[in-house]
PDB file of C-alpha atoms in Angstrom:
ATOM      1  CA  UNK A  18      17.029  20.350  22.938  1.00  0.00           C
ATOM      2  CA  UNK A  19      13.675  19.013  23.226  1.00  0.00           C
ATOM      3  CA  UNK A  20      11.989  16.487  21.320  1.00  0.00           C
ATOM      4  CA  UNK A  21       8.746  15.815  20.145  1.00  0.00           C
ATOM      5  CA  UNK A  22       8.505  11.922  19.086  1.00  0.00           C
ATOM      6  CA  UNK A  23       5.811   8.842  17.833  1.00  0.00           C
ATOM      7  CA  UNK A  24       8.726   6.760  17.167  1.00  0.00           C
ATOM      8  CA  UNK A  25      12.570   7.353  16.070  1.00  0.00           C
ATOM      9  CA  UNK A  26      14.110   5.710  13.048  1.00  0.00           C
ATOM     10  CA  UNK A  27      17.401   5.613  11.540  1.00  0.00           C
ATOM     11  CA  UNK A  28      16.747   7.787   8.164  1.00  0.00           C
ATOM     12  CA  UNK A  29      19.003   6.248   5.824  1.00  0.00           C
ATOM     13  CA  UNK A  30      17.514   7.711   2.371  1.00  0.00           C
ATOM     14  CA  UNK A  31      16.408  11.224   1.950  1.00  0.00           C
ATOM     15  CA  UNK A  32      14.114  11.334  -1.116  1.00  0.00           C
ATOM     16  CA  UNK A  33      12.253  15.070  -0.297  1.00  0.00           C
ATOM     17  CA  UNK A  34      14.320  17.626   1.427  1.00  0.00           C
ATOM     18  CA  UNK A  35      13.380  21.079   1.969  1.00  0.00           C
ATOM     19  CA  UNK A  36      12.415  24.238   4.374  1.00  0.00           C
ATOM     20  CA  UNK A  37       9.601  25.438   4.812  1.00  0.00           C
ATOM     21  CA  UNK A  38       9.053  29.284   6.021  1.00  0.00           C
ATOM     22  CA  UNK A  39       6.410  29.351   7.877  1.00  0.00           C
ATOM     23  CA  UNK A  40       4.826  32.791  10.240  1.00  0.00           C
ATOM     24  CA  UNK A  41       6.709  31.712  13.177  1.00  0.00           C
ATOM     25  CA  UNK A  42       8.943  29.034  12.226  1.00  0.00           C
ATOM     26  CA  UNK A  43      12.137  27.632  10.324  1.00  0.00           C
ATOM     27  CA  UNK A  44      10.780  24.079   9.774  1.00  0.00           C
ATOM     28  CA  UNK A  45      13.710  21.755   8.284  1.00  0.00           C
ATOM     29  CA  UNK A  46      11.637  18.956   6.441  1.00  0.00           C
ATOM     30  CA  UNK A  47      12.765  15.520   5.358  1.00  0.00           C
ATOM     31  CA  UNK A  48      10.568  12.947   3.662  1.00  0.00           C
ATOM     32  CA  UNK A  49      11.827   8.815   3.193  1.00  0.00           C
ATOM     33  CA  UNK A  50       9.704   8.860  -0.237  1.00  0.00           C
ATOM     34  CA  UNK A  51       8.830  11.017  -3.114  1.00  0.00           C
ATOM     35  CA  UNK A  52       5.639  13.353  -2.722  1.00  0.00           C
ATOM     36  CA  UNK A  53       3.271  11.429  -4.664  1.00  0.00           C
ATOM     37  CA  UNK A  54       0.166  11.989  -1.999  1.00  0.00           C
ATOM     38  CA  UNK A  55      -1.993  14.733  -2.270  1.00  0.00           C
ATOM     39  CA  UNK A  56      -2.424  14.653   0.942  1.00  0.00           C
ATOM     40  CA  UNK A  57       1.587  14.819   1.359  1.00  0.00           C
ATOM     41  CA  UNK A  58       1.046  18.760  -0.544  1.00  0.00           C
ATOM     42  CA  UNK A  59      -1.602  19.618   1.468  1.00  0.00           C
ATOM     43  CA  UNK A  60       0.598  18.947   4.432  1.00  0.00           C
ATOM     44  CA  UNK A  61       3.791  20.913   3.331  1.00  0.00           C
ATOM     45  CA  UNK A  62       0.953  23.960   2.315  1.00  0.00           C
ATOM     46  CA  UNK A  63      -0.343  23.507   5.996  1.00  0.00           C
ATOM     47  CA  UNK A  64       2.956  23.894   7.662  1.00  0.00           C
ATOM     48  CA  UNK A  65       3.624  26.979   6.021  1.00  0.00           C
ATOM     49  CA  UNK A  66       0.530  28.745   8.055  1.00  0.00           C
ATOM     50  CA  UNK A  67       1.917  27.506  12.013  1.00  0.00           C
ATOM     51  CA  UNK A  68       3.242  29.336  14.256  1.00  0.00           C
ATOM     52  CA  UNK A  69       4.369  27.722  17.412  1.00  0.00           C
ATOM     53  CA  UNK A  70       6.546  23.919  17.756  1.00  0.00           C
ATOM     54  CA  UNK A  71       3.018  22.658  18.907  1.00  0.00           C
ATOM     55  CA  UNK A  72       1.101  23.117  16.357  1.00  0.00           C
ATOM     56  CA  UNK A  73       3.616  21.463  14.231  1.00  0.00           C
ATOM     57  CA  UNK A  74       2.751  18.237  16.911  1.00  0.00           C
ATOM     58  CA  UNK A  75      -0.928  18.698  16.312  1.00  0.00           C
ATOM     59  CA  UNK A  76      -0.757  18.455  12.596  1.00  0.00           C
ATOM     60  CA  UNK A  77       1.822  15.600  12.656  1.00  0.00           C
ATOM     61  CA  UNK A  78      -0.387  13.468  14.880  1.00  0.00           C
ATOM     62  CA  UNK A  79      -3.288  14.429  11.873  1.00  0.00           C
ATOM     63  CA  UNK A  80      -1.832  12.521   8.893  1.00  0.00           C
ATOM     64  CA  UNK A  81      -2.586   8.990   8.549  1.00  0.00           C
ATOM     65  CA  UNK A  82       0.161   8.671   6.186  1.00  0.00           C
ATOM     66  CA  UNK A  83       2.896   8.964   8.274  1.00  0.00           C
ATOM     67  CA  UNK A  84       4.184   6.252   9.650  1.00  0.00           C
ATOM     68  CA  UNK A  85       6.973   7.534  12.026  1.00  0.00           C
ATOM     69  CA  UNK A  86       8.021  11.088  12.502  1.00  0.00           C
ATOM     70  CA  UNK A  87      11.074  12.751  14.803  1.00  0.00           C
ATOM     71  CA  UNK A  88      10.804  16.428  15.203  1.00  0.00           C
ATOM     72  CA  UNK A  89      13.584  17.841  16.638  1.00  0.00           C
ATOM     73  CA  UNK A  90      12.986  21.601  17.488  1.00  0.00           C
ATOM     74  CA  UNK A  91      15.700  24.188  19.346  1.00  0.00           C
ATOM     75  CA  UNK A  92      14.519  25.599  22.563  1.00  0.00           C
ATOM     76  CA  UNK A  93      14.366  29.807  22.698  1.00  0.00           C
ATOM     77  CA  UNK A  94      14.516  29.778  18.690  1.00  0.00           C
ATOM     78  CA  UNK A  95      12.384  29.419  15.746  1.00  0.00           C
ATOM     79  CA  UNK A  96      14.056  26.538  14.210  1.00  0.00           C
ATOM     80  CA  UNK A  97      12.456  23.080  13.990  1.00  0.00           C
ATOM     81  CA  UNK A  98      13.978  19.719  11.773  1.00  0.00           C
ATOM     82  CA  UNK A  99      10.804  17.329  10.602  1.00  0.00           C
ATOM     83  CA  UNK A 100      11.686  13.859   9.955  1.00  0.00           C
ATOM     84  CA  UNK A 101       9.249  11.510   8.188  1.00  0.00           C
ATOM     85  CA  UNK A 102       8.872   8.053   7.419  1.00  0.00           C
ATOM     86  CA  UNK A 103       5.513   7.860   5.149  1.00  0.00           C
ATOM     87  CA  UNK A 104       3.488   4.673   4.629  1.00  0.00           C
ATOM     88  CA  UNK A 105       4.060   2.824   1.419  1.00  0.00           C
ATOM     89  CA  UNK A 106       0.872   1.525  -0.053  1.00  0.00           C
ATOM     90  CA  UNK A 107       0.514  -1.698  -1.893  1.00  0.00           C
ATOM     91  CA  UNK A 108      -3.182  -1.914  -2.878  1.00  0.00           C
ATOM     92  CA  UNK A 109      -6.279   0.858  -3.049  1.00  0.00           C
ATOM     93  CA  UNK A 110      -9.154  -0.565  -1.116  1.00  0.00           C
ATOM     94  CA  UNK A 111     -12.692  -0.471  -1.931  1.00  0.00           C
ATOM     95  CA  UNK A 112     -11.413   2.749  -3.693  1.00  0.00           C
ATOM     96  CA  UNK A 113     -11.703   4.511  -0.777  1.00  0.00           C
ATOM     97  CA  UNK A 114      -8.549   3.774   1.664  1.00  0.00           C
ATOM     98  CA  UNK A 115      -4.584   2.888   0.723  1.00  0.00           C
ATOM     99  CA  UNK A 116      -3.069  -0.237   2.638  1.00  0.00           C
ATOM    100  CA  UNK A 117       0.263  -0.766   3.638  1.00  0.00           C
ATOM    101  CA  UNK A 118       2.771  -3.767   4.311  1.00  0.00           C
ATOM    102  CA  UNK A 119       1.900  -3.861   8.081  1.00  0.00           C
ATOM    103  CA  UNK A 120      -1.835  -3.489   6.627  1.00  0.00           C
ATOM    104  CA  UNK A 121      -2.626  -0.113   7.896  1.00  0.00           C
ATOM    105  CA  UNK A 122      -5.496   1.834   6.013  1.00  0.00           C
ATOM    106  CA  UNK A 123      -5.489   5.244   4.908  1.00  0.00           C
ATOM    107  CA  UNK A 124      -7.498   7.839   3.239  1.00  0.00           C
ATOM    108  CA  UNK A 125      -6.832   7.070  -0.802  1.00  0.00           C
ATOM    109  CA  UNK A 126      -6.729  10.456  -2.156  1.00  0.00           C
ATOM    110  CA  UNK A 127      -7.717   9.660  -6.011  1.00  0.00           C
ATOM    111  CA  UNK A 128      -3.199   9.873  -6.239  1.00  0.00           C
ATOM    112  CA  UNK A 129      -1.058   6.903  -6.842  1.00  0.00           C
ATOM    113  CA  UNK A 130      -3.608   4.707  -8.991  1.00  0.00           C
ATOM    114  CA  UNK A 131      -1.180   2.239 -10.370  1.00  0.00           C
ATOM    115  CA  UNK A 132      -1.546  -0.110  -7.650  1.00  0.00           C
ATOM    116  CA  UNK A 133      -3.806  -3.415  -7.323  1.00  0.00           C
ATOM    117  CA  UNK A 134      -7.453  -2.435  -6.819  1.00  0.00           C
ATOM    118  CA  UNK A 135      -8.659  -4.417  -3.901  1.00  0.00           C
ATOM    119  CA  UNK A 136     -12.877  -4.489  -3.964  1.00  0.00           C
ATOM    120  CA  UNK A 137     -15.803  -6.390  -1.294  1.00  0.00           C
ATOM    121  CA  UNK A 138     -16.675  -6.784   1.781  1.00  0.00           C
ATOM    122  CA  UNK A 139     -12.943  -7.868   2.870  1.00  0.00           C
ATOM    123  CA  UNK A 140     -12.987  -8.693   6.754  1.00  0.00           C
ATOM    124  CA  UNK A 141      -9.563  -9.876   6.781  1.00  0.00           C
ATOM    125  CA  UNK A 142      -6.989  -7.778   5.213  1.00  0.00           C
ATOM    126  CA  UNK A 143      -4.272 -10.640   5.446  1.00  0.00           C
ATOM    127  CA  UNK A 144      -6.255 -12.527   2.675  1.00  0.00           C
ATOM    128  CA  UNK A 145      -5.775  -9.877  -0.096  1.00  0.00           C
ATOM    129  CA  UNK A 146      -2.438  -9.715   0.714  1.00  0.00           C
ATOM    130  CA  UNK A 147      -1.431 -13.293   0.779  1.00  0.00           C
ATOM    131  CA  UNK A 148      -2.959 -13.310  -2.699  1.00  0.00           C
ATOM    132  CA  UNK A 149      -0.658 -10.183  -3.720  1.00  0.00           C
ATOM    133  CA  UNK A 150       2.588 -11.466  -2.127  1.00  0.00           C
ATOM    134  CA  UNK A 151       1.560 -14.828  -3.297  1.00  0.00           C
ATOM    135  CA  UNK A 152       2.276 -13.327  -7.377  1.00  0.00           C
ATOM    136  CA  UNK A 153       5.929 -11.411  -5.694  1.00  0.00           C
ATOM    137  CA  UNK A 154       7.329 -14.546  -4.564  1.00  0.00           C
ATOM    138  CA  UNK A 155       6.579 -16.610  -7.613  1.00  0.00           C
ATOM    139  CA  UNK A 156       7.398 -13.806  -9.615  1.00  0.00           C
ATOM    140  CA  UNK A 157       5.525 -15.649 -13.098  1.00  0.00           C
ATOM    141  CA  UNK A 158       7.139 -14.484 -16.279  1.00  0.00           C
ATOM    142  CA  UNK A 159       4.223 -11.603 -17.492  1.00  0.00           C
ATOM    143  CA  UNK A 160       1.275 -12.111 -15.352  1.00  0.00           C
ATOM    144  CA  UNK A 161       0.493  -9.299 -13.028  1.00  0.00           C
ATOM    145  CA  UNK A 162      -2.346  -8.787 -10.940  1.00  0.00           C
ATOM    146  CA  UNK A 163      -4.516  -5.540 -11.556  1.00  0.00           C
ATOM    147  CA  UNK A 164      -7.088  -6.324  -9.459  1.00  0.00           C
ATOM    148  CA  UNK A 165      -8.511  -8.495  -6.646  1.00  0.00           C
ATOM    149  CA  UNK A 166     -12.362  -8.813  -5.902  1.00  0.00           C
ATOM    150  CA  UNK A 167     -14.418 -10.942  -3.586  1.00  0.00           C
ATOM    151  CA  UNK A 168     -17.944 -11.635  -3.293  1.00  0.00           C
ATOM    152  CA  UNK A 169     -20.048 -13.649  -0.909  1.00  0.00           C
ATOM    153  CA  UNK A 170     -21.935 -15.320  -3.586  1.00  0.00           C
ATOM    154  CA  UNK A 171     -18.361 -16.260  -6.046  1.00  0.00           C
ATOM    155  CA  UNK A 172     -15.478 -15.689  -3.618  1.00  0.00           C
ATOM    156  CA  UNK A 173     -11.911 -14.654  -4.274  1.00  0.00           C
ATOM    157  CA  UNK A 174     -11.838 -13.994  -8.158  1.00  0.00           C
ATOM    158  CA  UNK A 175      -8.013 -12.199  -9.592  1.00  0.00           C
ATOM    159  CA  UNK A 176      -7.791  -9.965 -12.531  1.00  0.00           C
ATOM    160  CA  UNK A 177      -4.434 -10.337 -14.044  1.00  0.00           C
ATOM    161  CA  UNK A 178      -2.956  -9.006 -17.407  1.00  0.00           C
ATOM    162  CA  UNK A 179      -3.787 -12.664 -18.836  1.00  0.00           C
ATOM    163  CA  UNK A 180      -6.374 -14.153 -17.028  1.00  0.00           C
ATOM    164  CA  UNK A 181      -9.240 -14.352 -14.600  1.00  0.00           C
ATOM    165  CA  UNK A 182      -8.633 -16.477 -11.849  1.00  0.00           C
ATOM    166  CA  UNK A 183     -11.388 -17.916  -9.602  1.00  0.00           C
ATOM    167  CA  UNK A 184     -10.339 -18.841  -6.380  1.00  0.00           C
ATOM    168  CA  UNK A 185     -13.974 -19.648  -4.378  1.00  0.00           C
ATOM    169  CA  UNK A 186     -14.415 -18.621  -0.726  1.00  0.00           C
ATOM    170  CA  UNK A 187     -11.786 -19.981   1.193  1.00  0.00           C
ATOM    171  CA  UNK A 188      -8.091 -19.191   0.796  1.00  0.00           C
ATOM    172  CA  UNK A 189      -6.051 -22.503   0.674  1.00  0.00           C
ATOM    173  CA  UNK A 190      -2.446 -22.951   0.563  1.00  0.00           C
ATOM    174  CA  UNK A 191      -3.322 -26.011  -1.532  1.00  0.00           C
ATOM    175  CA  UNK A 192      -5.502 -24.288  -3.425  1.00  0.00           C
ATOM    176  CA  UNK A 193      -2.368 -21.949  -4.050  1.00  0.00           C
ATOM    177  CA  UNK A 194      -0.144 -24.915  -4.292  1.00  0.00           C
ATOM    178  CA  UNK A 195      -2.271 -26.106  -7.283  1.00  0.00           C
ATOM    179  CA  UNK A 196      -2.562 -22.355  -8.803  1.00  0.00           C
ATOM    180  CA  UNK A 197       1.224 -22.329  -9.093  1.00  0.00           C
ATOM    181  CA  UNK A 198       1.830 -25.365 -10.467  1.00  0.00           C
ATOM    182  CA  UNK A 199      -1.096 -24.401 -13.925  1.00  0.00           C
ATOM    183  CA  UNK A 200       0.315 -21.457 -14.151  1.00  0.00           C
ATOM    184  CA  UNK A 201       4.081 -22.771 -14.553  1.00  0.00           C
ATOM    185  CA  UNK A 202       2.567 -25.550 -17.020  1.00  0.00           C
ATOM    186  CA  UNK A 203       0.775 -22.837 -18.812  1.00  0.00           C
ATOM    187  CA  UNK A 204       3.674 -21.372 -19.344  1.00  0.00           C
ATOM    188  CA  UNK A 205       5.988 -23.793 -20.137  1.00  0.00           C
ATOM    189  CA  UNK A 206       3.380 -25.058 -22.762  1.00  0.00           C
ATOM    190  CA  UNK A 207       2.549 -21.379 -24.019  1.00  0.00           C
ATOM    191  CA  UNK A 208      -1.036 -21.208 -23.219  1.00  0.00           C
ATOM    192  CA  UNK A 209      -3.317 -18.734 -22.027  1.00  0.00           C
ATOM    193  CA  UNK A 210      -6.526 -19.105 -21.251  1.00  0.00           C
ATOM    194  CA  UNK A 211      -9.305 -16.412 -20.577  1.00  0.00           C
ATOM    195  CA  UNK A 212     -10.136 -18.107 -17.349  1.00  0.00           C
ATOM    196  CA  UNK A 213      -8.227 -20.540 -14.393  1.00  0.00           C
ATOM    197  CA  UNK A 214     -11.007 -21.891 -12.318  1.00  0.00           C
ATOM    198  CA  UNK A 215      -9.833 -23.701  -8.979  1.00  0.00           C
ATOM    199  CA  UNK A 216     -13.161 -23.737  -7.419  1.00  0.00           C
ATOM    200  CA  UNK A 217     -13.803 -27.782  -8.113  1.00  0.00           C
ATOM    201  CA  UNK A 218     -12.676 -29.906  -5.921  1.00  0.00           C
ATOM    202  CA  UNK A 219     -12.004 -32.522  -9.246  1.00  0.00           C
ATOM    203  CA  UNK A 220      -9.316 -30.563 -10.024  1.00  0.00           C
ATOM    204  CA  UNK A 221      -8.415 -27.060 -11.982  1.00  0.00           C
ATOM    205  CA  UNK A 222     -10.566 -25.792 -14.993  1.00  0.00           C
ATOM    206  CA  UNK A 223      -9.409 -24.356 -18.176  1.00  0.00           C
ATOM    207  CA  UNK A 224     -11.157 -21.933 -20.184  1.00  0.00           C
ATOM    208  CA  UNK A 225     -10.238 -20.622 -23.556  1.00  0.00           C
ATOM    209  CA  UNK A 226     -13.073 -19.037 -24.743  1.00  0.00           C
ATOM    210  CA  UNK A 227     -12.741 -14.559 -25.045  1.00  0.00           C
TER     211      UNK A 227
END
């Protein structure tokens, strides 16, 4: 048999199966995920129209979505089977790409909106993140993040369900060490203020105006 590969994985959990009948070909496809991309459609529509094993290559190497494929296809016979692993996003960017775990950017295609909204001129991408997995490990009872914005002139500033929360320009893990610690006293005390303000370096302000 030969194989066409960007890297092989051990597919464990099917969550798309299906064929697809194309002019010239008997494409077996597997997806890891649901098809929640419109750009995932427009890729099943797409392999529908090919007609040889390498233009099933050339369309594969397209999709910035895909994280790992293996295509297996039978020699001297029309029947190819598609494995995919697709990218799982965990924040929209600037509203214009998704980005991954391993921070990997691709086109956001207006699909998938309920994810954090990342906005600014973000150089590092490990900064947003730290923020996001900063909420996941501490896991505080009812505050989510919705979205994440930073500005030259105000920094870091987080949009939860609860609160604004200004950070300032520079990440910190004190600054995080101190975040953590207001919002567990917050809670313990039932209090919620409009605004958690970290960028003094007195100390944390509270503010409890609408």
């Amino acid at each position: 048999m030969q194989n066409f590969k960007k890297t092989f994985y051990a597919l464990t959990v099917l969550c798309f199966t299906g064929s697809v009948f194309s002019k010239g070909l008997n494409i077996d496809i597997s997806l890891d995920s649901e098809i929640y991309l419109k750009s995932q459609k427009i890729f099943i529509e797409k392999l529908g129209e090919l007609k040889t094993k390498n233009d099933i290559k050339d369309l594969l190497e397209e999709q910035d979505w895909i994280d790992e494929y293996f295509l297996n296809v039978k020699p001297f016979s029309n029947f190819a089977k598609l494995n995919i692993k697709t990218r799982t996003p965990i924040f929209i960017l600037n509203n214009e790409f998704f980005v991954d775990t391993n921070l990997k950017k691709f086109k956001f295609d207006k699909t998938f909106l309920n994810l954090i909204s990342v906005n600014g001129p973000i150089e590092d991408l490990k900064e947003p993140l730290y923020i996001i997995n900063f909420f996941k490990v501490n896991n505080f009872d009812n505050t989510n993040i919705e979205k994440i914005t930073y500005s030259h002139i105000s920094g870091w500033q987080i949009q939860t369900n609860l609160h604004v929360i200004m950070i300032g320009n520079k990440i910190s893990n004190n600054k995080f060490n101190s975040l953590r610690d207001t919002l567990n006293y917050l809670y313990e005390n039932r209090k919620i203020p409009s605004m958690i303000d970290l960028r003094y370096k007195d100390g944390v302000a509270l503010d409890y105006g609408k």
